[in-house]
XYZ file of C-alpha atoms in Angstrom:
747
model
C 0.000 0.000 0.000
C 1.331 3.423 -0.953
C 2.289 5.753 1.888
C 0.433 9.082 1.843
C 0.766 10.617 5.288
C 2.171 13.973 4.135
C -0.639 16.088 2.662
C 1.569 18.885 1.409
C 3.879 16.603 -0.562
C 3.599 17.239 -4.298
C 4.818 13.671 -4.875
C 1.755 11.981 -3.345
C 0.790 9.093 -5.627
C -1.595 6.147 -5.546
C -1.585 3.032 -7.671
C -5.301 2.680 -8.286
C -8.270 5.067 -8.108
C -11.861 3.880 -8.428
C -14.477 6.440 -9.423
C -18.057 5.326 -8.842
C -20.333 7.478 -10.989
C -19.007 9.010 -14.206
C -21.157 12.128 -14.451
C -19.817 15.682 -14.638
C -18.154 15.709 -11.194
C -16.984 12.107 -11.011
C -15.859 12.145 -14.634
C -13.977 15.423 -14.180
C -12.210 14.122 -11.074
C -11.263 10.907 -12.873
C -10.047 12.733 -15.976
C -8.083 15.259 -13.941
C -6.392 12.584 -11.845
C -5.603 10.540 -14.953
C -3.940 13.532 -16.590
C -2.108 14.505 -13.403
C 0.015 11.369 -13.482
C -0.591 10.818 -9.766
C -2.544 7.586 -10.324
C -1.181 4.398 -11.791
C -4.661 3.423 -12.991
C -8.078 5.094 -12.954
C -10.967 2.631 -12.989
C -14.519 3.775 -13.627
C -17.924 2.347 -12.741
C -21.337 3.649 -13.750
C -24.762 1.995 -13.885
C -25.445 3.685 -17.227
C -24.087 1.620 -20.184
C -23.782 4.743 -22.350
C -21.525 6.415 -19.775
C -19.403 3.291 -19.601
C -19.093 3.173 -23.381
C -17.976 6.813 -23.612
C -15.619 6.981 -20.605
C -12.541 5.325 -22.128
C -12.744 6.918 -25.614
C -13.136 10.363 -23.975
C -9.999 9.810 -21.907
C -11.910 9.960 -18.611
C -10.650 6.606 -17.236
C -8.116 3.946 -18.133
C -10.706 1.203 -17.998
C -14.351 0.774 -17.073
C -16.357 -2.087 -15.611
C -20.066 -2.803 -15.089
C -19.263 -4.506 -11.772
C -18.773 -2.475 -8.590
C -16.690 -5.206 -6.927
C -14.272 -5.264 -9.856
C -13.994 -1.477 -9.889
C -12.959 -1.170 -6.235
C -10.719 -4.243 -6.141
C -7.274 -3.099 -5.045
C -8.220 0.580 -5.078
C -6.409 2.845 -2.629
C -9.005 5.588 -3.063
C -12.690 5.149 -3.844
C -14.499 8.270 -5.047
C -18.298 8.122 -4.703
C -19.863 10.455 -7.273
C -23.395 9.124 -7.533
C -26.624 11.062 -6.826
C -27.532 11.448 -3.159
C -30.527 9.110 -3.269
C -28.533 6.450 -5.155
C -25.808 6.528 -2.515
C -27.550 4.114 -0.168
C -27.551 1.173 -2.591
C -23.915 1.775 -3.596
C -22.840 1.963 0.044
C -24.769 -1.204 0.869
C -22.815 -3.055 -1.831
C -19.488 -1.568 -0.686
C -20.167 -2.685 2.879
C -20.217 -6.294 1.633
C -16.806 -5.972 -0.016
C -13.284 -5.889 1.392
C -12.572 -2.155 1.257
C -11.157 -1.636 4.743
C -7.744 -0.562 3.429
C -9.166 1.946 0.954
C -9.807 5.609 1.625
C -13.407 6.448 0.664
C -14.598 9.929 -0.151
C -17.587 11.484 -1.901
C -18.737 14.636 -3.698
C -22.295 14.938 -2.389
C -23.599 18.453 -1.764
C -25.406 17.455 1.469
C -23.061 15.871 3.953
C -25.500 14.971 6.720
C -27.479 12.629 4.455
C -24.314 10.993 3.105
C -22.821 10.371 6.543
C -26.121 8.913 7.758
C -26.184 6.563 4.764
C -22.570 5.518 5.397
C -23.348 4.795 9.047
C -26.395 2.715 8.140
C -24.469 0.696 5.563
C -21.291 0.018 7.578
C -22.746 0.080 11.104
C -20.407 2.963 11.878
C -18.577 5.564 9.842
C -15.220 4.054 8.789
C -12.145 5.965 9.945
C -10.982 6.154 6.333
C -14.142 7.849 5.085
C -13.655 11.543 4.228
C -16.856 13.468 3.354
C -16.252 16.031 0.622
C -18.005 18.501 -1.663
C -16.454 20.365 -4.601
C -18.088 23.775 -5.170
C -17.898 23.516 -8.937
C -20.200 22.526 -11.717
C -21.804 23.383 -15.007
C -25.238 23.431 -16.546
C -23.945 20.554 -18.692
C -24.047 17.046 -17.265
C -22.908 13.524 -18.047
C -19.554 11.937 -18.790
C -19.293 13.837 -22.083
C -19.074 17.089 -20.039
C -16.098 15.840 -17.985
C -13.398 18.528 -17.735
C -10.001 17.846 -16.187
C -9.708 21.538 -15.234
C -13.193 21.872 -13.733
C -11.902 22.262 -10.176
C -9.104 24.749 -10.806
C -9.499 27.823 -8.547
C -12.705 26.378 -7.081
C -13.297 25.491 -3.450
C -13.560 21.933 -2.228
C -15.026 21.587 1.252
C -14.064 18.544 3.319
C -16.074 17.824 6.463
C -13.951 15.359 8.463
C -15.525 13.716 11.479
C -13.980 13.220 14.889
C -12.964 9.665 14.017
C -11.599 10.485 10.548
C -8.067 9.152 10.165
C -5.621 12.054 9.603
C -3.728 10.169 6.887
C -6.963 9.642 4.949
C -7.826 13.329 5.236
C -4.294 14.223 4.104
C -4.558 12.041 1.006
C -7.925 13.410 -0.117
C -6.750 16.969 0.547
C -3.550 16.468 -1.450
C -5.310 14.956 -4.473
C -7.893 17.744 -4.672
C -5.121 20.318 -4.450
C -3.292 18.503 -7.243
C -6.329 19.334 -9.405
C -5.928 23.048 -8.602
C -8.706 23.207 -5.998
C -8.700 25.404 -2.880
C -9.405 22.917 -0.099
C -11.061 23.997 3.146
C -12.314 22.047 6.150
C -15.701 22.744 7.721
C -17.985 21.231 10.334
C -20.563 18.973 8.715
C -23.648 20.755 10.074
C -22.253 24.155 9.105
C -21.666 22.915 5.576
C -25.271 21.863 5.066
C -26.650 25.154 6.414
C -24.265 27.295 4.354
C -24.851 25.350 1.140
C -28.617 25.436 1.661
C -28.426 29.231 1.635
C -25.754 29.819 -1.008
C -26.368 27.020 -3.509
C -29.559 25.079 -2.901
C -31.870 28.077 -2.391
C -30.622 29.947 -5.512
C -31.131 26.810 -7.611
C -34.630 26.398 -6.189
C -35.472 30.016 -7.015
C -34.062 29.722 -10.534
C -36.046 26.545 -11.248
C -39.196 28.143 -9.830
C -38.816 31.447 -11.695
C -38.246 29.816 -15.067
C -41.119 27.402 -14.478
C -43.454 30.277 -13.503
C -42.559 32.405 -16.529
C -42.637 29.469 -18.912
C -46.179 28.715 -17.759
C -47.454 32.158 -18.735
C -49.236 32.640 -22.043
C -46.771 35.285 -23.179
C -43.785 33.050 -22.409
C -42.200 33.396 -25.851
C -42.078 37.182 -25.588
C -40.758 36.988 -22.032
C -37.789 34.859 -23.001
C -37.190 36.711 -26.279
C -36.607 40.011 -24.497
C -34.967 38.688 -21.344
C -31.846 40.702 -20.540
C -28.458 39.517 -19.374
C -29.349 39.582 -15.680
C -32.218 37.147 -16.256
C -30.009 34.835 -18.284
C -27.220 34.942 -15.697
C -29.536 34.145 -12.804
C -31.578 31.465 -14.559
C -28.587 29.713 -16.154
C -28.526 27.314 -13.227
C -32.080 26.228 -14.022
C -30.509 24.200 -16.841
C -28.800 21.956 -14.262
C -29.564 18.243 -13.864
C -33.172 18.017 -12.534
C -32.741 14.537 -11.038
C -29.639 15.506 -9.116
C -31.317 18.620 -7.704
C -34.451 16.742 -6.757
C -32.265 14.434 -4.699
C -30.362 17.328 -3.117
C -33.510 19.122 -1.964
C -34.929 15.977 -0.433
C -31.644 15.010 1.219
C -31.029 18.459 2.720
C -34.691 19.078 3.470
C -34.452 20.714 6.896
C -31.697 23.221 6.028
C -33.320 24.111 2.702
C -36.680 24.730 4.385
C -35.068 27.030 6.954
C -33.428 29.100 4.218
C -36.613 29.088 2.150
C -38.737 30.219 5.101
C -36.382 33.123 5.847
C -36.385 34.169 2.204
C -40.182 33.892 2.007
C -40.559 36.200 5.028
C -38.207 38.782 3.530
C -39.922 38.522 0.147
C -43.250 39.165 1.861
C -41.854 42.308 3.478
C -40.519 43.448 0.122
C -43.934 42.889 -1.472
C -45.573 44.928 1.287
C -43.074 47.762 0.783
C -43.933 47.912 -2.926
C -47.658 47.782 -2.225
C -47.397 50.528 0.392
C -44.984 52.599 -1.725
C -42.508 52.570 1.158
C -39.508 54.089 -0.622
C -37.238 53.970 2.430
C -37.857 50.262 3.012
C -37.153 49.478 -0.642
C -34.010 51.589 -0.616
C -32.905 49.833 2.553
C -33.169 46.388 0.984
C -31.464 47.428 -2.236
C -28.612 49.386 -0.636
C -27.959 46.636 1.913
C -27.923 44.012 -0.805
C -25.671 46.002 -3.126
C -23.240 46.991 -0.416
C -23.166 43.518 1.139
C -22.290 41.909 -2.159
C -19.544 44.445 -2.845
C -18.325 44.386 0.755
C -18.002 40.631 1.108
C -16.790 40.104 -2.468
C -14.043 42.613 -1.761
C -13.122 40.931 1.507
C -12.937 37.474 -0.039
C -11.124 38.599 -3.181
C -8.406 40.466 -1.309
C -8.456 38.346 1.856
C -7.489 41.414 3.863
C -10.075 40.800 6.583
C -10.657 37.110 6.903
C -7.269 35.449 6.751
C -3.919 35.962 8.441
C -2.043 38.830 6.859
C 0.780 36.626 5.626
C -1.561 34.824 3.220
C -2.051 38.072 1.263
C 1.444 38.724 -0.102
C 1.777 42.402 -0.977
C 5.264 43.888 -0.896
C 6.479 47.343 -1.886
C 9.710 48.286 -3.632
C 10.717 51.896 -2.933
C 13.588 53.277 -5.026
C 15.911 56.081 -3.915
C 16.122 59.647 -5.144
C 13.709 62.203 -6.497
C 11.891 65.160 -5.017
C 8.264 65.816 -4.197
C 6.369 68.320 -6.340
C 2.750 69.132 -7.116
C -0.671 69.725 -5.603
C -2.652 66.835 -4.152
C -5.561 66.066 -1.862
C -5.173 62.990 0.295
C -8.200 60.856 1.246
C -10.746 62.009 3.797
C -10.083 61.916 7.515
C -10.664 58.404 8.785
C -11.588 59.447 12.322
C -14.233 61.874 11.079
C -15.500 59.370 8.494
C -16.094 56.792 11.222
C -17.936 59.251 13.437
C -20.055 60.645 10.605
C -21.555 57.183 10.037
C -22.087 56.508 13.735
C -23.710 59.799 14.672
C -25.544 60.127 11.352
C -27.143 56.737 12.005
C -28.237 57.808 15.503
C -29.594 61.158 14.307
C -33.165 61.946 13.358
C -33.442 62.824 9.675
C -31.168 62.464 6.651
C -27.461 63.254 7.012
C -25.375 64.054 3.936
C -21.636 63.302 4.088
C -19.095 64.570 1.550
C -15.450 63.497 1.387
C -16.046 60.147 3.116
C -12.939 57.939 3.180
C -13.727 54.825 1.151
C -11.109 52.669 2.850
C -11.694 49.290 4.455
C -11.826 50.597 8.025
C -14.494 53.200 7.326
C -16.458 50.812 5.124
C -16.463 48.294 7.969
C -18.182 50.855 10.211
C -20.666 51.648 7.466
C -21.450 47.953 6.989
C -21.959 47.462 10.733
C -24.711 50.085 10.780
C -26.327 48.632 7.686
C -26.361 45.328 9.575
C -28.223 47.157 12.366
C -30.973 48.297 10.008
C -29.778 51.773 8.984
C -30.492 52.708 5.367
C -27.295 54.189 3.911
C -26.791 55.231 0.293
C -23.280 55.195 -1.150
C -20.479 55.752 -0.817
C -20.102 57.174 -4.304
C -17.134 59.462 -4.950
C -17.025 60.202 -1.217
C -20.733 61.008 -0.929
C -22.847 59.127 1.624
C -26.510 59.624 2.547
C -27.593 58.284 5.946
C -31.244 57.841 6.850
C -30.922 58.156 10.615
C -33.008 55.991 12.935
C -32.624 58.030 16.126
C -30.838 57.125 19.328
C -33.101 54.156 19.993
C -33.781 52.937 16.460
C -30.967 50.455 15.888
C -31.978 46.831 15.341
C -30.268 43.643 16.440
C -27.763 42.569 13.768
C -28.232 39.125 12.209
C -24.828 37.976 13.445
C -21.499 39.252 14.761
C -20.507 42.743 13.625
C -17.234 42.306 11.756
C -15.059 45.444 11.732
C -11.976 44.094 9.978
C -8.808 45.864 11.091
C -10.509 48.924 12.575
C -9.660 49.528 16.210
C -11.643 52.776 16.076
C -14.786 50.910 14.993
C -14.456 48.283 17.682
C -13.707 50.647 20.561
C -16.317 53.276 19.693
C -18.994 50.715 18.844
C -18.439 48.936 22.161
C -19.620 52.058 23.985
C -22.557 52.626 21.673
C -23.665 48.973 21.765
C -23.427 48.827 25.556
C -26.511 51.037 25.650
C -28.671 49.016 23.242
C -31.499 46.650 24.121
C -30.083 43.775 22.051
C -27.056 41.522 22.454
C -24.163 41.988 20.060
C -20.742 40.584 19.225
C -17.845 42.599 17.804
C -15.176 40.706 15.862
C -12.229 41.691 13.695
C -9.443 40.291 11.579
C -6.474 38.441 13.028
C -4.529 41.663 13.576
C -7.324 43.419 15.455
C -8.042 40.229 17.406
C -4.586 40.539 18.960
C -5.116 44.106 20.171
C -6.102 44.808 23.798
C -9.651 46.010 24.465
C -9.443 46.158 28.248
C -9.063 49.953 28.175
C -12.657 50.275 26.985
C -14.131 47.162 28.591
C -13.042 48.101 32.136
C -14.649 51.569 32.366
C -17.752 50.373 30.502
C -18.194 47.644 33.102
C -17.900 50.319 35.791
C -20.831 52.057 34.077
C -22.851 48.834 34.309
C -22.181 47.320 30.886
C -21.938 43.557 30.617
C -19.017 42.836 28.306
C -17.047 39.637 27.894
C -13.660 39.432 26.183
C -11.082 36.679 25.828
C -9.051 35.862 28.931
C -6.396 38.449 28.066
C -8.915 41.183 27.240
C -8.812 40.787 23.494
C -11.630 40.448 20.917
C -14.183 39.204 20.231
C -16.315 41.410 22.489
C -19.632 39.919 23.640
C -21.943 42.736 24.767
C -25.207 41.937 26.514
C -28.148 44.190 25.806
C -30.562 45.846 28.205
C -27.799 46.908 30.578
C -28.595 49.685 33.030
C -25.788 52.118 32.317
C -25.022 54.715 34.961
C -23.022 57.846 34.202
C -19.706 58.336 35.979
C -16.700 60.593 36.294
C -13.764 58.806 34.715
C -10.148 59.924 34.775
C -8.293 58.153 32.002
C -4.948 56.669 33.082
C -3.632 57.093 29.519
C -4.641 59.615 26.875
C -6.785 57.975 24.218
C -9.366 59.582 21.944
C -10.907 56.169 21.270
C -11.508 55.444 24.958
C -12.877 58.945 25.524
C -15.231 58.649 22.551
C -16.359 55.181 23.623
C -17.435 56.454 27.030
C -19.130 59.544 25.607
C -21.191 57.356 23.254
C -22.123 55.112 26.178
C -23.059 58.272 28.081
C -25.794 58.955 25.526
C -27.633 55.970 27.031
C -26.632 56.251 30.688
C -28.674 57.630 33.533
C -27.007 60.738 34.873
C -23.977 62.647 33.738
C -20.869 61.077 32.189
C -17.587 62.969 32.453
C -14.215 61.988 31.032
C -11.002 63.677 32.129
C -7.908 63.108 29.998
C -4.314 63.374 31.206
C -3.315 65.080 27.954
C -5.266 66.509 25.005
C -6.459 64.015 22.373
C -8.415 64.492 19.168
C -11.822 65.987 19.856
C -13.732 64.974 16.700
C -16.471 63.254 18.710
C -17.181 66.321 20.832
C -17.190 68.627 17.814
C -19.443 66.352 15.794
C -21.900 65.823 18.651
C -22.278 69.586 18.815
C -22.676 69.695 15.038
C -25.609 67.286 15.377
C -27.130 69.560 18.018
C -26.243 67.461 21.064
C -24.924 69.550 23.978
C -21.403 68.751 25.181
C -19.638 70.616 27.967
C -15.862 71.006 27.720
C -14.010 72.403 30.720
C -10.277 72.177 30.196
C -9.363 68.478 30.150
C -12.859 67.411 31.219
C -15.649 66.544 28.767
C -19.204 66.044 30.043
C -22.336 64.683 28.403
C -25.840 64.069 29.719
C -28.659 61.880 28.328
C -32.093 63.107 27.298
C -31.212 65.058 24.166
C -31.384 64.082 20.514
C -29.148 64.198 17.463
C -30.486 66.132 14.475
C -29.320 65.313 10.949
C -26.892 67.708 9.296
C -24.374 68.036 6.458
C -20.780 66.915 7.015
C -17.797 67.776 4.813
C -14.934 65.458 5.775
C -11.562 67.212 5.445
C -8.469 65.443 4.137
C -6.805 63.301 6.788
C -3.790 64.942 8.416
C -2.478 61.470 9.301
C -2.413 60.624 5.594
C -1.000 64.034 4.738
C 1.820 63.465 7.257
C 3.605 61.018 4.944
C 3.801 63.685 2.251
C 4.766 66.426 4.718
C 7.776 64.408 5.789
C 8.530 63.404 2.193
C 8.655 67.025 1.028
C 10.658 68.033 4.118
C 13.470 65.506 3.526
C 13.802 65.488 -0.289
C 15.905 68.358 -1.615
C 14.093 70.589 -4.128
C 10.613 69.606 -2.955
C 7.626 71.980 -2.997
C 4.249 70.368 -2.288
C 0.755 71.731 -1.635
C -1.695 69.535 0.299
C -5.260 70.753 -0.148
C -8.199 70.880 2.296
C -6.387 69.210 5.213
C -8.002 69.087 8.640
C -5.932 71.056 11.160
C -7.869 70.252 14.297
C -5.778 71.587 17.222
C -5.755 68.097 18.752
C -4.210 66.640 15.575
C -1.467 69.078 14.537
C 1.395 67.587 16.523
C 3.064 66.460 13.290
C 3.142 70.065 12.022
C 4.437 71.404 15.331
C 7.160 68.757 15.594
C 8.354 69.163 11.994
C 8.495 72.925 12.429
C 10.568 72.546 15.596
C 12.929 70.289 13.625
C 13.338 73.118 11.104
C 10.641 72.150 8.619
C 9.340 74.760 6.177
C 5.558 74.404 6.570
C 2.967 77.124 5.988
C -0.806 77.081 6.294
C -2.765 78.746 3.501
C -6.456 79.472 3.017
C -7.381 78.643 6.626
C -11.128 78.176 7.134
C -13.726 76.196 9.082
C -15.845 73.479 7.449
C -18.595 71.781 9.425
C -17.054 72.742 12.745
C -13.574 71.476 11.790
C -10.676 73.837 10.975
C -9.198 73.223 7.516
C -6.247 74.630 5.558
C -4.075 74.049 2.524
C -0.612 73.034 3.714
C 2.491 73.995 1.737
C 5.689 72.078 2.518
C 9.117 72.894 1.093
C 12.393 71.078 1.605
C 14.435 72.258 4.568
C 17.399 70.712 6.434
C 16.068 69.114 9.615
C 17.744 68.886 13.004
C 17.259 66.400 15.800
C 15.187 67.512 18.790
C 13.898 66.336 22.128
C 10.220 65.956 21.170
C 8.048 67.903 23.643
C 5.964 65.540 25.755
C 2.875 67.727 25.317
C 3.007 67.072 21.561
C 2.990 63.276 21.876
C -0.815 62.795 22.097
C -1.247 65.252 19.220
C 0.906 63.140 16.867
C 0.491 59.608 18.184
C -0.423 58.092 14.791
C 2.170 60.091 12.877
C 5.265 58.967 14.788
C 6.315 56.187 12.393
C 6.870 58.702 9.589
C 8.285 61.254 12.055
C 10.922 58.621 12.894
C 11.907 58.767 9.209
C 12.270 62.546 9.526
C 14.461 61.984 12.586
C 16.629 59.508 10.668
C 17.217 62.195 8.014
C 17.874 64.989 10.534
C 21.229 66.183 11.756
C 21.821 65.094 15.329
C 19.777 63.124 17.831
C 15.993 62.941 18.236
C 14.504 61.650 21.485
C 10.897 60.600 22.031
C 9.458 59.930 25.507
C 5.972 59.326 26.872
C 4.700 57.327 23.889
C 3.864 53.987 25.536
C 0.676 53.783 23.442
C 2.792 53.117 20.353
C 3.577 49.703 21.808
C -0.056 48.535 21.406
C -1.026 49.832 17.984
C -1.420 47.568 14.940
C 2.147 46.578 15.750
C 4.665 47.564 18.403
C 5.516 50.640 16.361
C 8.514 51.582 18.472
C 10.229 48.207 18.100
C 9.215 47.621 14.479
C 10.422 51.057 13.360
C 13.665 50.625 15.325
C 14.283 47.265 13.660
C 13.652 48.704 10.208
C 15.830 51.760 10.734
C 18.670 49.607 12.040
C 18.391 47.445 8.915
C 18.851 50.600 6.843
C 21.966 51.567 8.811
C 20.428 54.111 11.183
C 21.202 54.037 14.879
C 17.832 53.650 16.601
C 17.505 52.617 20.246
C 14.017 51.732 21.494
C 13.105 52.579 25.093
C 10.133 51.470 27.169
C 8.152 54.580 26.227
C 9.904 55.951 23.161
C 12.997 55.858 20.987
C 16.364 57.544 20.455
C 17.352 58.100 16.815
C 20.649 59.445 15.522
C 20.348 60.919 12.050
C 22.556 59.498 9.329
C 22.729 58.089 5.810
C 20.164 55.411 5.064
C 21.184 52.407 3.018
C 18.870 49.948 1.289
C 17.521 46.622 2.438
C 14.442 44.635 3.309
C 12.251 45.781 6.192
C 9.135 44.139 7.625
C 5.986 46.193 8.191
C 4.332 43.443 10.273
C 1.035 44.158 8.543
C 1.017 47.743 9.846
C -0.008 50.196 7.120
C 1.740 53.197 8.702
C 5.039 51.315 8.944
C 4.806 50.342 5.267
C 4.061 53.885 4.094
C 6.757 55.387 6.335
C 9.529 53.269 4.839
C 8.217 54.125 1.371
C 8.915 57.776 2.221
C 12.365 56.835 3.575
C 13.446 55.772 0.086
C 13.762 59.447 -0.920
C 16.962 59.598 1.146
C 18.147 55.983 0.834
C 21.204 54.810 -1.112
C 19.530 51.699 -2.541
C 16.076 50.174 -2.970
C 14.028 49.424 0.131
C 11.850 46.318 -0.004
C 8.909 46.570 2.411
C 7.117 43.307 3.149
C 3.575 42.573 4.301
C 1.903 45.726 2.941
C -1.620 44.408 2.249
C -3.174 46.605 4.939
C -2.135 49.896 3.337
C -5.517 49.880 1.579
C -7.140 49.793 5.016
C -5.909 53.274 5.900
C -4.946 54.891 2.618
C -6.530 53.542 -0.581
C -4.532 54.599 -3.629
C -1.366 55.417 -1.680
C 1.067 53.935 -4.208
C -0.521 55.773 -7.119
C -0.703 59.112 -5.296
C 2.862 58.823 -3.983
C 4.149 58.010 -7.468
C 2.311 61.019 -8.925
C 4.341 63.458 -6.804
C 7.728 61.798 -7.213
C 8.007 59.073 -4.560
C 9.227 56.030 -6.492
C 7.280 53.238 -4.818
C 5.643 50.316 -6.590
C 4.172 46.919 -5.895
C 6.732 44.156 -6.054
C 6.126 42.018 -9.126
C 5.522 38.250 -9.092
C 4.541 38.080 -5.411
């Protein structure tokens, strides 16, 4: 017997494969394995004489037999590819044969029914049985449709049981991957529920729609003028009727649950049309459109749902050049987040211009759609929010997934603590490793019931109907996210909620609450809010993000001959630390056309090259530039003399340990950088080239892109997939003004 314990080995090989059922799926598997060279012999069996007669001439199998016992004799792998309702008789025959040494697998689309049939036939499920289901197919059927490449870039779901032998699972996994399939493992019950919703229900609807229209007297005209959308949707109605009859009967319970849910929603949609309820219709259509785009984007780019290292995006930044031109960077992320949150809680329709269409902000937008808020857009930065009022949110259908957005998770935790429904906040693998105790602890003191993992990390389980009580809270560490979280919880608390910060942090929440007509009292470092008021819809113009502009400010400051104008940048006093620090280092930065837009100060920022000098960064500027320090470290590396940063412990718990990661990268480039417990010491010098790791942190990746302007050789920056999270279009915009950064080819 061939050894096959190592699933990842490309050399896995078996001597004999038996394929029972030579239809589209079974025939394609047989043909693909035969062409792969991984099987010494492929033997086919099918009850249909015509299929048997065609299988060898079509190159599907090496030989065919009308006898099941002959087909499986000596086989190391037996593939069951017969219809669900025919499986029982095949399994009953197999149970009478000596197949104990063979691995058995199947391709049935309902795993519960198959496993039950296996158990009934064998008395128990054999350890070498591996349930499987390829998510691939065609409206064509039969052995003549067999395609050796059918499974390339398609998912194959395996649903191993507790007793499944690991070596058997490894073999089946390896052979499917040899055919180009993307193999995933899933719990059996989950598989049947998911497939009932995503495959079985759409097929049922397509069959039903075509049957209904074909039964109408004007059927010829209907089909003559049917547009592409109709043809695309109803294409699956040309699938094998017998196979689908069997699937619906085998997966009856899960299909009925999906069908019942769809029927209820369809009834509500019918009522909305009958009652001319434009808002309800718009809600369904915008949620559907955005959900499809949102989840398609997530799955295509894998930025949210898989570990960062599986999405290989590296940058190559080349040395030299200067920065010239006039640009506007994307909208402020902090304000974009808050515009969706407060606009959803307001009464009336809020119009937002300049919304940042990055993954973080879109995650917040999707969360509120999941809670029943009708939101149009975004389209070219324009978003329309049909607010539901402070008490109008609805329970989401499942966990609220916020991707990589720490702002979304922390602010939403305060808002959700005051709702009547339970909720769960989850994020991607990076966010799931970030501490949430700083918001969970004070919220619990207000009466919120929040559960986290043992070490205070996501997911956050928030119980509804908590009796929140306002409190006076002195923050041990300055954090705008913690402050905003507690203020949002204070909207739902009994009594007054006050937050005192040890140092100034961004005040976008306070400003925007006032913009929506909600009273907020600010007395020095203390911010106070009381319940009992309402938010009234308004218009919001989101300024360009100073955190995004910071990369270009530093770039123009360090590259000789640079002269750059950054338009419409927010210069909120709690955010201008990067300007103050660069000026103290000798930077040539001027503010032009200063104005106020929607309660936020805005200006055009002109930056010219100037020799920089090292400084001892003032501690009072640290909270005002906390997100901009990675690129400020690049400025320090290009400055003459020593730069010292203290009081920046928060940098240790961002998307990465930004102090250590930046120190490691600078040292790789030949710069002396010594991390301390709360900061860093950097001695300016000449940067070389090399490979630096961003650790999935977008700000690290963009900062080292800027560093290339003063480097001697190319800088390769690894793990840059999350740049799109914070700054969509960064590479293109940077290249347009003279920063020579590009995606690494062939990654």
